[in-house]
Coordinates of C-alpha atoms and ligand atoms in Angstrom, one line a residue:
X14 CA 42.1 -56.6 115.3
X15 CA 38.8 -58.0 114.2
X16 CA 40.1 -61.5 115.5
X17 CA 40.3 -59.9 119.1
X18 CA 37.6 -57.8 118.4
X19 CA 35.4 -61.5 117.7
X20 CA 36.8 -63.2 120.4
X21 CA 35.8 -60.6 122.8
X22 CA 32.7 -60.7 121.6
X23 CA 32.0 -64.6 122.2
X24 CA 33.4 -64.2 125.4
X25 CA 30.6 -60.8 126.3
X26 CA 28.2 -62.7 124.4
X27 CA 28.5 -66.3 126.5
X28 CA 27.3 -64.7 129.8
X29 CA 23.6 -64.5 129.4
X30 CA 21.4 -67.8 128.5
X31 CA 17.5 -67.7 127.3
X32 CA 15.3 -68.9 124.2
X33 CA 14.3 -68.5 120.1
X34 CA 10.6 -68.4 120.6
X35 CA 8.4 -65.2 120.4
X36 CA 6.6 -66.8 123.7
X37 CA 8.0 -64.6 126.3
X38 CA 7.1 -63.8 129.9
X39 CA 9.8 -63.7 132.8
X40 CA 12.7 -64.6 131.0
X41 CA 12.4 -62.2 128.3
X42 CA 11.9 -59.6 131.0
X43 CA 15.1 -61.0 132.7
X44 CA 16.9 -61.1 129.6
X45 CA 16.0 -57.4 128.6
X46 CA 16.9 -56.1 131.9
X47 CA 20.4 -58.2 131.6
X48 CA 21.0 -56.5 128.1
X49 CA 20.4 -53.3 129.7
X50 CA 22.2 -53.5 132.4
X51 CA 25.3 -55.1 130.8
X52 CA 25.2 -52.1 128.2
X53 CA 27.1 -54.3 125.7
X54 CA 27.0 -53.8 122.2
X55 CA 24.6 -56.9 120.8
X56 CA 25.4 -57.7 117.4
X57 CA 23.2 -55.7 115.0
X58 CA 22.1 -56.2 111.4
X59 CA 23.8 -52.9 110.2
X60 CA 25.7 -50.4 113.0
X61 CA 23.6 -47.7 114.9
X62 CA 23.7 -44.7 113.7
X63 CA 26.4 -42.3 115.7
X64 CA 24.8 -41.0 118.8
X65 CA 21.5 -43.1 118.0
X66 CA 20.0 -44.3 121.6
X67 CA 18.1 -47.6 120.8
X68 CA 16.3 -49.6 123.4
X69 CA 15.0 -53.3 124.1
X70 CA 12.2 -53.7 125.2
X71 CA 10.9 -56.5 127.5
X72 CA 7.9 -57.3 125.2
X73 CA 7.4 -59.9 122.0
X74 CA 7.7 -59.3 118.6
X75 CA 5.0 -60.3 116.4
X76 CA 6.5 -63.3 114.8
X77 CA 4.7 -64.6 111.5
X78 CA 4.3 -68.5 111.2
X79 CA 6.7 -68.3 108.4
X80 CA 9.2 -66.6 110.6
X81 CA 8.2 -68.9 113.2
X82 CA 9.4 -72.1 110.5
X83 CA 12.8 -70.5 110.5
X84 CA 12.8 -70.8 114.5
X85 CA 11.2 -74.1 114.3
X86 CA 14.1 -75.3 112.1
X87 CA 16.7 -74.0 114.1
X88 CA 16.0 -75.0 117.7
X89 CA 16.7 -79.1 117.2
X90 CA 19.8 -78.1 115.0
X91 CA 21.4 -75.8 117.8
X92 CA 20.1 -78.3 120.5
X93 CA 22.4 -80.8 118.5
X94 CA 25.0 -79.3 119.2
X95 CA 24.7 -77.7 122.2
X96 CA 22.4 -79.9 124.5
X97 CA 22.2 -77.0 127.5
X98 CA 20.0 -75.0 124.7
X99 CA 17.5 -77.4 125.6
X100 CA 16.6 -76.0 128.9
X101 CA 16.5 -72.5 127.2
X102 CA 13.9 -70.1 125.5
X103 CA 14.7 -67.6 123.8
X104 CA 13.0 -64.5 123.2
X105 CA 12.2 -62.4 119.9
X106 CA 12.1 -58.8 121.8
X107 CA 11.4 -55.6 120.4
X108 CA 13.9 -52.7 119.5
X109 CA 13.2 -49.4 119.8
X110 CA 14.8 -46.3 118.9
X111 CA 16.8 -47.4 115.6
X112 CA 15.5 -49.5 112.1
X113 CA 17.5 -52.6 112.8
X114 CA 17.6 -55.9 114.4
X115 CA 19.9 -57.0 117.6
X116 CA 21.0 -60.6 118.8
X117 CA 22.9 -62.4 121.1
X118 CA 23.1 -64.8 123.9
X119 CA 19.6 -62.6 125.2
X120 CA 18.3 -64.0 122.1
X121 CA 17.1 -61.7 119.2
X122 CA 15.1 -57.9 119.1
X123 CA 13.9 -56.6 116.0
X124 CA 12.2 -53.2 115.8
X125 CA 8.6 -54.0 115.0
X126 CA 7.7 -50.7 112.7
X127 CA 10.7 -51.1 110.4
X128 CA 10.2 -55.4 110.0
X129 CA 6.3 -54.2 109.0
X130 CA 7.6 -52.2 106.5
X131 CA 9.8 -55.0 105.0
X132 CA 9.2 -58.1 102.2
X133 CA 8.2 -60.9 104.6
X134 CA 11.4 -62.8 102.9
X135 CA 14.0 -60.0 104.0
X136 CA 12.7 -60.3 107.7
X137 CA 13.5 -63.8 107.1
X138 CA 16.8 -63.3 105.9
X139 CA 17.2 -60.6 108.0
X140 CA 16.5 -63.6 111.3
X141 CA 18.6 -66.2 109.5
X142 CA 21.6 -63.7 110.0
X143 CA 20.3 -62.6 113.7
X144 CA 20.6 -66.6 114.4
X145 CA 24.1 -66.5 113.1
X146 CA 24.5 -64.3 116.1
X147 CA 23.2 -66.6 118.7
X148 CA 25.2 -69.5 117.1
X149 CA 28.2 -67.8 117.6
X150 CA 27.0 -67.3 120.9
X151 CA 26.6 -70.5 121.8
X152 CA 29.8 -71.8 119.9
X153 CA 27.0 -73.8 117.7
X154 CA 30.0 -72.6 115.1
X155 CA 33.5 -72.4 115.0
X156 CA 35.6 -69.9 114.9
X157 CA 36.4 -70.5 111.0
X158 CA 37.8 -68.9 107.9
X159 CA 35.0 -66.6 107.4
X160 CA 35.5 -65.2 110.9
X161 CA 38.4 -64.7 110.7
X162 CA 38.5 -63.1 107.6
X163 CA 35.7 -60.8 107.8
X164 CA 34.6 -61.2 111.6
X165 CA 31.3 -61.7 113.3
X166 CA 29.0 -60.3 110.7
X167 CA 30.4 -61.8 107.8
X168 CA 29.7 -64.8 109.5
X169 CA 26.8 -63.9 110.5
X170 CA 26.0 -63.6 106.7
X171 CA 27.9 -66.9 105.2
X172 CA 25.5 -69.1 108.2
X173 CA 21.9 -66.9 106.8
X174 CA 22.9 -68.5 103.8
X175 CA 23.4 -72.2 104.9
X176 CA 20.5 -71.4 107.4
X177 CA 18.2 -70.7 104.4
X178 CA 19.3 -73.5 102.2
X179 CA 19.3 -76.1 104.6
X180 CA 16.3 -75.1 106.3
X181 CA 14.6 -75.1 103.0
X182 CA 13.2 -71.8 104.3
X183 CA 14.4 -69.9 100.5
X184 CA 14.4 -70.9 97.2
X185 CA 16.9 -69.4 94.7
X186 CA 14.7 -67.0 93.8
X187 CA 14.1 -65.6 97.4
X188 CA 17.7 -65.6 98.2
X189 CA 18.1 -63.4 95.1
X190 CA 15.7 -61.5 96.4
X191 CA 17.4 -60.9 100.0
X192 CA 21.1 -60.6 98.0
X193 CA 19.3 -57.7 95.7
X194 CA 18.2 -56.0 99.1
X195 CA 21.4 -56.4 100.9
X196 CA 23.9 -55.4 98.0
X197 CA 23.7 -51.6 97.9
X198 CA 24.3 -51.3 101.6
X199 CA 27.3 -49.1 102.1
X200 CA 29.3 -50.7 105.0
X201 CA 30.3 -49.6 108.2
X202 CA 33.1 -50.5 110.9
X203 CA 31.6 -53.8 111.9
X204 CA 30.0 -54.5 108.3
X205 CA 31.3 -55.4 105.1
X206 CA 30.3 -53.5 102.0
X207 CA 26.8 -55.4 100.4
X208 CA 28.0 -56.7 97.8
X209 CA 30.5 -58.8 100.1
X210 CA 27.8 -59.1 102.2
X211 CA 26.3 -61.0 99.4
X212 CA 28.6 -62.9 97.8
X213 CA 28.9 -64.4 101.8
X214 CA 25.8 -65.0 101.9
X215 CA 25.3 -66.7 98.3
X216 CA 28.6 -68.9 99.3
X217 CA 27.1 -70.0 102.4
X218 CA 23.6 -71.0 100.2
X219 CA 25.1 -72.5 97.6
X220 CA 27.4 -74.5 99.6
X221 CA 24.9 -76.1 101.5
X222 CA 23.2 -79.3 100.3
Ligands
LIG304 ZN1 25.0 -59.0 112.5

Protein backbone atom coordinates (compact mmCIF):
# COMPACT_ATOMS: atom_id res chain seq x y z
CA UNK A 1 0.00 0.00 0.00
CA UNK A 2 2.52 2.61 0.88
CA UNK A 3 4.60 1.41 -2.24
CA UNK A 4 1.54 2.42 -4.50
CA UNK A 5 0.73 5.04 -2.39
CA UNK A 6 4.72 6.51 -3.19
CA UNK A 7 4.59 5.78 -6.64
CA UNK A 8 1.46 7.68 -7.11
CA UNK A 9 2.86 10.24 -5.53
CA UNK A 10 6.12 10.67 -7.91
CA UNK A 11 3.93 10.35 -10.72
CA UNK A 12 1.28 13.59 -9.17
CA UNK A 13 4.35 15.15 -8.03
CA UNK A 14 6.37 15.01 -11.76
CA UNK A 15 3.73 17.38 -13.40
CA UNK A 16 4.67 20.78 -12.26
CA UNK A 17 8.43 22.26 -12.75
CA UNK A 18 9.81 25.58 -10.94
CA UNK A 19 12.78 26.66 -8.51
CA UNK A 20 14.60 26.44 -4.68
CA UNK A 21 15.14 30.16 -4.39
CA UNK A 22 13.06 32.52 -2.20
CA UNK A 23 13.29 35.02 -5.38
CA UNK A 24 9.86 34.66 -6.66
CA UNK A 25 7.73 36.63 -9.10
CA UNK A 26 5.67 34.94 -11.99
CA UNK A 27 6.58 31.58 -11.56
CA UNK A 28 5.86 31.33 -7.99
CA UNK A 29 2.51 32.88 -8.84
CA UNK A 30 2.13 30.20 -11.56
CA UNK A 31 3.31 27.51 -9.38
CA UNK A 32 0.80 28.53 -6.47
CA UNK A 33 -2.06 28.72 -8.77
CA UNK A 34 -0.98 25.16 -10.30
CA UNK A 35 -0.96 23.72 -6.52
CA UNK A 36 -4.29 25.11 -6.21
CA UNK A 37 -5.74 24.11 -8.88
CA UNK A 38 -4.45 20.61 -8.96
CA UNK A 39 -5.73 20.28 -5.21
CA UNK A 40 -3.15 17.45 -4.63
CA UNK A 41 -1.92 16.63 -1.38
CA UNK A 42 1.90 18.17 -1.32
CA UNK A 43 3.94 16.32 0.91
CA UNK A 44 3.96 17.96 4.40
CA UNK A 45 6.32 17.90 7.32
CA UNK A 46 3.67 16.27 9.71
CA UNK A 47 -0.25 15.64 8.25
CA UNK A 48 -2.94 18.48 8.44
CA UNK A 49 -5.01 18.29 10.99
CA UNK A 50 -8.53 16.54 10.03
CA UNK A 51 -10.76 19.11 8.42
CA UNK A 52 -7.83 21.84 8.64
CA UNK A 53 -8.07 24.12 5.23
CA UNK A 54 -4.41 25.31 4.65
CA UNK A 55 -3.49 27.63 1.80
CA UNK A 56 -0.33 28.62 -0.44
CA UNK A 57 0.06 31.58 -1.03
CA UNK A 58 1.78 33.20 -4.13
CA UNK A 59 4.25 35.25 -2.00
CA UNK A 60 7.99 34.58 -0.58
CA UNK A 61 9.01 33.37 2.57
CA UNK A 62 11.57 35.16 4.37
CA UNK A 63 14.51 32.90 3.90
CA UNK A 64 17.59 33.53 6.34
CA UNK A 65 21.10 33.41 4.72
CA UNK A 66 21.71 30.33 6.61
CA UNK A 67 18.63 28.81 5.13
CA UNK A 68 19.62 30.30 2.00
CA UNK A 69 23.34 27.97 2.41
CA UNK A 70 21.16 24.97 2.62
CA UNK A 71 19.58 25.99 -0.90
CA UNK A 72 22.79 27.17 -2.14
CA UNK A 73 24.12 23.60 -1.47
CA UNK A 74 21.53 21.86 -2.98
CA UNK A 75 20.86 23.42 -6.34
CA UNK A 76 24.44 22.20 -8.21
CA UNK A 77 23.82 18.73 -6.40
CA UNK A 78 20.25 18.28 -7.87
CA UNK A 79 21.36 20.02 -11.21
CA UNK A 80 23.92 16.96 -11.28
CA UNK A 81 21.67 14.82 -11.55
CA UNK A 82 18.95 16.21 -13.17
CA UNK A 83 20.35 18.81 -15.75
CA UNK A 84 16.50 20.12 -16.78
CA UNK A 85 16.62 21.64 -13.00
CA UNK A 86 18.84 24.06 -14.52
CA UNK A 87 16.42 26.03 -16.34
CA UNK A 88 14.21 26.03 -13.16
CA UNK A 89 13.54 28.20 -9.95
CA UNK A 90 12.04 27.24 -7.40
CA UNK A 91 10.05 29.08 -4.97
CA UNK A 92 9.97 29.09 -1.04
CA UNK A 93 6.11 30.15 -0.73
CA UNK A 94 4.15 30.79 2.23
CA UNK A 95 1.55 28.43 3.94
CA UNK A 96 -1.30 29.53 5.49
CA UNK A 97 -3.86 28.07 7.57
CA UNK A 98 -1.91 25.15 9.33
CA UNK A 99 1.84 25.14 11.48
CA UNK A 100 3.67 23.13 8.96
CA UNK A 101 5.71 23.08 5.84
CA UNK A 102 4.67 21.73 2.20
CA UNK A 103 6.83 20.60 -0.87
CA UNK A 104 6.94 19.29 -4.11
CA UNK A 105 7.52 19.58 -7.73
CA UNK A 106 5.92 23.54 -7.04
CA UNK A 107 8.93 23.75 -4.86
CA UNK A 108 8.56 24.31 -1.09
CA UNK A 109 5.79 26.61 1.38
CA UNK A 110 6.42 26.98 4.91
CA UNK A 111 4.06 28.90 7.10
CA UNK A 112 5.98 32.09 8.04
CA UNK A 113 4.46 32.57 11.81
CA UNK A 114 5.11 29.07 12.98
CA UNK A 115 9.14 28.92 11.24
CA UNK A 116 9.46 32.44 13.45
CA UNK A 117 8.62 30.69 16.34
CA UNK A 118 11.23 27.93 15.69
CA UNK A 119 15.28 27.38 16.60
CA UNK A 120 16.77 28.64 13.27
CA UNK A 121 18.47 24.87 13.16
CA UNK A 122 14.91 23.07 13.22
CA UNK A 123 13.73 25.32 10.13
CA UNK A 124 16.80 24.05 8.70
CA UNK A 125 16.16 20.57 9.39
CA UNK A 126 12.81 21.11 8.86
CA UNK A 127 13.94 22.42 4.71
CA UNK A 128 16.57 19.59 4.50
CA UNK A 129 13.48 17.21 4.76
CA UNK A 130 11.15 19.55 2.51
CA UNK A 131 14.10 19.04 -0.22
CA UNK A 132 13.85 15.41 0.23
CA UNK A 133 10.44 16.05 -1.23
CA UNK A 134 11.50 17.85 -4.23
CA UNK A 135 14.23 15.13 -4.86
CA UNK A 136 11.85 12.62 -4.96
CA UNK A 137 10.14 14.82 -7.22
CA UNK A 138 12.52 15.08 -9.56
CA UNK A 139 13.85 11.35 -9.24
CA UNK A 140 17.24 13.09 -7.86
CA UNK A 141 16.68 9.68 -5.68
CA UNK A 142 15.67 6.28 -6.14
CA UNK A 143 13.12 4.56 -5.21
CA UNK A 144 15.29 2.63 -2.42
CA UNK A 145 14.98 0.53 0.74
CA UNK A 146 13.99 3.35 2.89
CA UNK A 147 11.00 4.03 0.56
CA UNK A 148 10.01 1.22 0.40
CA UNK A 149 9.98 0.49 3.83
CA UNK A 150 8.62 3.40 5.33
CA UNK A 151 7.48 5.48 2.23
CA UNK A 152 7.91 9.10 1.12
CA UNK A 153 8.43 10.67 4.45
CA UNK A 154 10.80 8.34 5.89
CA UNK A 155 12.73 9.21 3.07
CA UNK A 156 12.18 12.32 3.20
CA UNK A 157 13.87 12.08 6.73
CA UNK A 158 16.90 9.41 5.93
CA UNK A 159 18.01 12.34 2.79
CA UNK A 160 17.54 15.59 5.75
CA UNK A 161 20.10 13.62 7.23
CA UNK A 162 22.64 13.05 4.37
CA UNK A 163 21.46 16.64 3.21
CA UNK A 164 22.82 18.04 6.56
CA UNK A 165 26.00 16.04 6.73
CA UNK A 166 27.09 16.47 3.39
CA UNK A 167 26.23 19.89 3.09
CA UNK A 168 28.14 20.57 6.13
CA UNK A 169 25.03 22.67 7.03
CA UNK A 170 24.83 20.58 10.95
CA UNK A 171 27.25 19.50 13.19
CA UNK A 172 26.57 16.58 15.59
CA UNK A 173 25.47 18.69 18.02
CA UNK A 174 22.73 20.45 15.77
CA UNK A 175 21.50 17.30 14.47
CA UNK A 176 20.94 16.28 18.08
CA UNK A 177 19.37 19.12 18.43
CA UNK A 178 16.71 18.59 15.37
CA UNK A 179 16.51 14.50 16.52
CA UNK A 180 15.54 15.86 20.27
CA UNK A 181 12.78 18.07 18.52
CA UNK A 182 11.51 15.55 16.22
CA UNK A 183 11.39 12.46 18.59
CA UNK A 184 8.32 13.01 20.69
CA UNK A 185 6.19 13.59 17.60
CA UNK A 186 3.31 11.13 17.73
CA UNK A 187 2.90 9.86 14.13
CA UNK A 188 0.17 9.87 11.83
CA UNK A 189 -0.92 7.95 8.51
CA UNK A 190 1.78 9.23 6.32
CA UNK A 191 4.43 9.68 9.23
CA UNK A 192 6.33 7.43 11.19
CA UNK A 193 6.43 7.74 15.03
CA UNK A 194 9.54 10.37 16.03
CA UNK A 195 11.66 8.34 17.29
CA UNK A 196 11.77 6.42 13.82
CA UNK A 197 11.72 9.51 12.43
CA UNK A 198 15.01 9.98 14.13
CA UNK A 199 16.75 7.13 14.03
CA UNK A 200 16.11 7.83 9.90
CA UNK A 201 17.36 10.73 10.11
CA UNK A 202 20.56 9.98 12.30
CA UNK A 203 21.21 6.82 9.72
CA UNK A 204 21.03 9.10 6.91
CA UNK A 205 23.73 11.63 8.87
CA UNK A 206 25.91 9.28 10.00
CA UNK A 207 26.09 7.50 6.84
CA UNK A 208 27.23 10.18 4.90
CA UNK A 209 30.94 11.07 4.63
ZN1 LIG B 1 7.44 15.17 4.42
Amino acid sequence: MERVLFLLLLTFLGIQPNPITPSVTESARAAASNNVQFQLPSCSYSAAMPGAGYQILPQPAPVSPRQQQLFDWFSPWAIARNPVLQTMRFPILVLDGEKNARAGAFGIAVNPQWFAELDEDITIGIYAHELGHVSQAYRLIPVDQFAMQYGAEGQADYFAGTLLKASRQFSPAQMQKFIDWVTPSAGDQTHAPGRIRADLMRAGYSNTP
